XYZ file of C-alpha atoms in Angstrom:
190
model
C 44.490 -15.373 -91.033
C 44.154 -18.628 -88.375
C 42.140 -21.703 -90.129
C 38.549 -21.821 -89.170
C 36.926 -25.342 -89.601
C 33.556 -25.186 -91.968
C 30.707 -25.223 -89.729
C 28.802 -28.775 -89.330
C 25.433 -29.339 -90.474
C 23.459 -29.903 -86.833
C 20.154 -32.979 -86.805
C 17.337 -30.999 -86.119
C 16.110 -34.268 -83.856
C 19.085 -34.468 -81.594
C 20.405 -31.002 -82.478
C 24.132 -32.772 -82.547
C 26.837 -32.404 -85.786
C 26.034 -34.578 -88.566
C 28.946 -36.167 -90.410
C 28.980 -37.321 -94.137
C 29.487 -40.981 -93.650
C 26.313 -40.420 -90.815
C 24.072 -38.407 -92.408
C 20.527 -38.957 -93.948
C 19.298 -35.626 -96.004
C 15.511 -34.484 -95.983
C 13.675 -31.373 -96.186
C 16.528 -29.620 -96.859
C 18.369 -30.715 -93.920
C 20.870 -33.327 -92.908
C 19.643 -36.115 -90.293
C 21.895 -38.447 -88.558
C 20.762 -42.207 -89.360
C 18.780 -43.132 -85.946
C 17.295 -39.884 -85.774
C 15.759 -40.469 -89.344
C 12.462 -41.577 -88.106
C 9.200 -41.255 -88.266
C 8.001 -38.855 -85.349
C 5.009 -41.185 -84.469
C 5.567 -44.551 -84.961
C 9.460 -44.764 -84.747
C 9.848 -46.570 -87.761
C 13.321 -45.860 -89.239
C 13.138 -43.927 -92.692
C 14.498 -44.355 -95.997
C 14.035 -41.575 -99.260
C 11.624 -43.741 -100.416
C 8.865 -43.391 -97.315
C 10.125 -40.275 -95.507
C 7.371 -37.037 -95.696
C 8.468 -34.274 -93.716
C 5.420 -31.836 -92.035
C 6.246 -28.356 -90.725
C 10.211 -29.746 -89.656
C 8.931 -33.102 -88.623
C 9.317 -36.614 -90.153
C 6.722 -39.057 -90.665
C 6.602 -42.514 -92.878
C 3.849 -42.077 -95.494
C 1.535 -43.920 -93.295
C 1.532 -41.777 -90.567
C 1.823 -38.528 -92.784
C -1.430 -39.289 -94.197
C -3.317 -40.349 -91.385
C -2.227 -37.486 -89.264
C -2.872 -34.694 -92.096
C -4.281 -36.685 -95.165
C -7.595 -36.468 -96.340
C -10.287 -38.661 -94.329
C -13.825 -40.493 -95.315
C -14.985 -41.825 -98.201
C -12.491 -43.220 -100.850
C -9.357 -42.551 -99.056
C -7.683 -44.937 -96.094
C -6.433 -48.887 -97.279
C -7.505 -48.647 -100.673
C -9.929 -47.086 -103.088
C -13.814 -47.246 -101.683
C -12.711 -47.383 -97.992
C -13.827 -45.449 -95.142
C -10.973 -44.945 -92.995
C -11.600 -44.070 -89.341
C -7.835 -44.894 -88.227
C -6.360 -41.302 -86.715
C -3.213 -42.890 -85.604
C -3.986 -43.131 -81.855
C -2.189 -45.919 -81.302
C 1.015 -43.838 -82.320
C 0.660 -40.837 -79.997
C -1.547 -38.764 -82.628
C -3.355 -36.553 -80.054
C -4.820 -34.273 -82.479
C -5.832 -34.481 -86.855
C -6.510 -31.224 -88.977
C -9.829 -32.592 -89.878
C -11.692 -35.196 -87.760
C -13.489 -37.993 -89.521
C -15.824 -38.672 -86.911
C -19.727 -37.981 -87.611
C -20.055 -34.885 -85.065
C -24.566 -35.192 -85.563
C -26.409 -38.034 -84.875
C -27.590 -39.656 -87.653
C -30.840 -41.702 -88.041
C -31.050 -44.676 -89.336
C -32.455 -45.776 -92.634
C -35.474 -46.950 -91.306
C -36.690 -44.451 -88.900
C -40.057 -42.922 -89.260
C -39.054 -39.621 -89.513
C -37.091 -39.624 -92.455
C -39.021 -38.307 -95.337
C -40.476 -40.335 -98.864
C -43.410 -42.705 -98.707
C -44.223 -44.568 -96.162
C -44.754 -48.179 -96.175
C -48.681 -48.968 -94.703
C -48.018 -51.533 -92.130
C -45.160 -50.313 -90.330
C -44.988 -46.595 -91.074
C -41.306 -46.550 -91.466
C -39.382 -44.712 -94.579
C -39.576 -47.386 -98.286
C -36.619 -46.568 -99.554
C -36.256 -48.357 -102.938
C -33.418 -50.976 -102.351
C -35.978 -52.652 -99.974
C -39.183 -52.095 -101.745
C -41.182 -54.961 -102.639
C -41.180 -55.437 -106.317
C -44.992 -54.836 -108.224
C -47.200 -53.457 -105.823
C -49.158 -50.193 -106.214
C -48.365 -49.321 -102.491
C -44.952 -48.974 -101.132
C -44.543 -51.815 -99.284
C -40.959 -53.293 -97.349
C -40.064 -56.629 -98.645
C -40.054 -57.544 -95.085
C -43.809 -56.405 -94.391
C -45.144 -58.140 -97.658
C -46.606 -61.055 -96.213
C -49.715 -62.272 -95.090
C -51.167 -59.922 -91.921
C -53.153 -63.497 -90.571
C -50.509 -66.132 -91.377
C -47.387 -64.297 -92.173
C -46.653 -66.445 -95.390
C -44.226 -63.923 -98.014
C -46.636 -62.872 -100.382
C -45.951 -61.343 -104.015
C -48.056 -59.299 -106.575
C -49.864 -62.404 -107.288
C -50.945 -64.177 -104.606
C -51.911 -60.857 -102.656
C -55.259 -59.953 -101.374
C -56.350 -56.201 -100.333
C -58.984 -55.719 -98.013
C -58.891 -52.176 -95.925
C -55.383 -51.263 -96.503
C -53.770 -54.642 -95.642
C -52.725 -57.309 -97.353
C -53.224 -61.077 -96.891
C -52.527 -64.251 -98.882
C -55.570 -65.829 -101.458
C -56.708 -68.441 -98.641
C -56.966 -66.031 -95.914
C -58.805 -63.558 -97.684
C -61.295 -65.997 -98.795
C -61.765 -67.566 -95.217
C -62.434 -64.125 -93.697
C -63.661 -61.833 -96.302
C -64.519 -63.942 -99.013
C -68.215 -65.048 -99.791
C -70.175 -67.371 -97.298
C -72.156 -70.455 -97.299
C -72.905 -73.409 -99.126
C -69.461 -74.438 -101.199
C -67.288 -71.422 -100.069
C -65.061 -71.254 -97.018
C -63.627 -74.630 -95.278
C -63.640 -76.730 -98.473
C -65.749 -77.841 -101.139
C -69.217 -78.783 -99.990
C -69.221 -77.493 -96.488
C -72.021 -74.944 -95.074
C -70.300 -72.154 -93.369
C -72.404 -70.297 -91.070
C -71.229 -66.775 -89.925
């Protein structure tokens, strides 16, 4: 019987023998030392960041942003939104895109549904309500509708659905004549 040499483990990368003082095992298979890397960034590999993906290799990094979960909560740390795909390293294509694919509207759009807020007609969501009215107003549209000053719950005026500071009120739509209006003592003719 004529000696037959054990067959050689062959690098699934290169597809050349692998020898024991060369080789890098993963996956079940043996990987010379330059091949070891990542298959999108090139990164050399040790056991400690090496994920292998249908007979590929990837560094954890890559891994997940190639096949990992994506959107809220998962990316650079807890409460992140990740958009990163890995692009920049030749990833083409991801088994779940975390792009929006609608158009969303924006917070303050007039379409969106809830109460309205009286002087601009736009969505009051509560974060931005203004604190003590009976109406839903924006903090933003809480002021005066003559003189624009920021007005609260008690130094508001309603007259017709709009709101106006204590001194403008009384100018326009308070009482007239003799000691009202301008100043004390002046005759105020409408």
């Amino acid at each position: 019987m004529p000696f037959k040499p054990p067959d050689q483990a062959k690098c699934p990368k290169c597809g050349k023998s692998v020898y024991a003082a060369e080789e890098r095992i993963a996956a079940g298979k043996k990987w010379h030392k330059f091949c070891f890397k990542c298959g999108l960034c090139n990164k050399l590999l040790d056991s400690t960041n090496s994920t292998e993906h249908e007979g590929e290799l990837y560094c954890k990094v890559c891994h997940g942003r190639k096949y990992g979960p994506k959107g809220y909560g998962f990316g650079s740390g807890a409460g992140t939104l990740s958009m990163d795909t890995g692009e920049q390293f030749g990833n083409t294509e991801a088994e779940m895109s975390n792009r929006p694919t609608e158009v969303v509207i924006g917070a303050g759009s007039a379409s969106g549904t809830g109460v309205k807020c009286p002087r601009c007609g736009k969505t009051v969501y509560e974060a931005e309500r203004a604190i003590g009215l009976t109406d839903a107003w924006h903090k933003s549209c809480c002021n005066c509708k003559i003189c624009h000053k920021s007005i609260d719950v008690t130094t508001l005026s309603n007259h017709e659905g709009e709101i106006y500071c204590k001194p403008c009120y009384s100018k326009n739509f308070g009482p007239k004549g003799y000691g009202f209006g301008a100043g004390a003592g002046a005759l105020h003719n409408p």
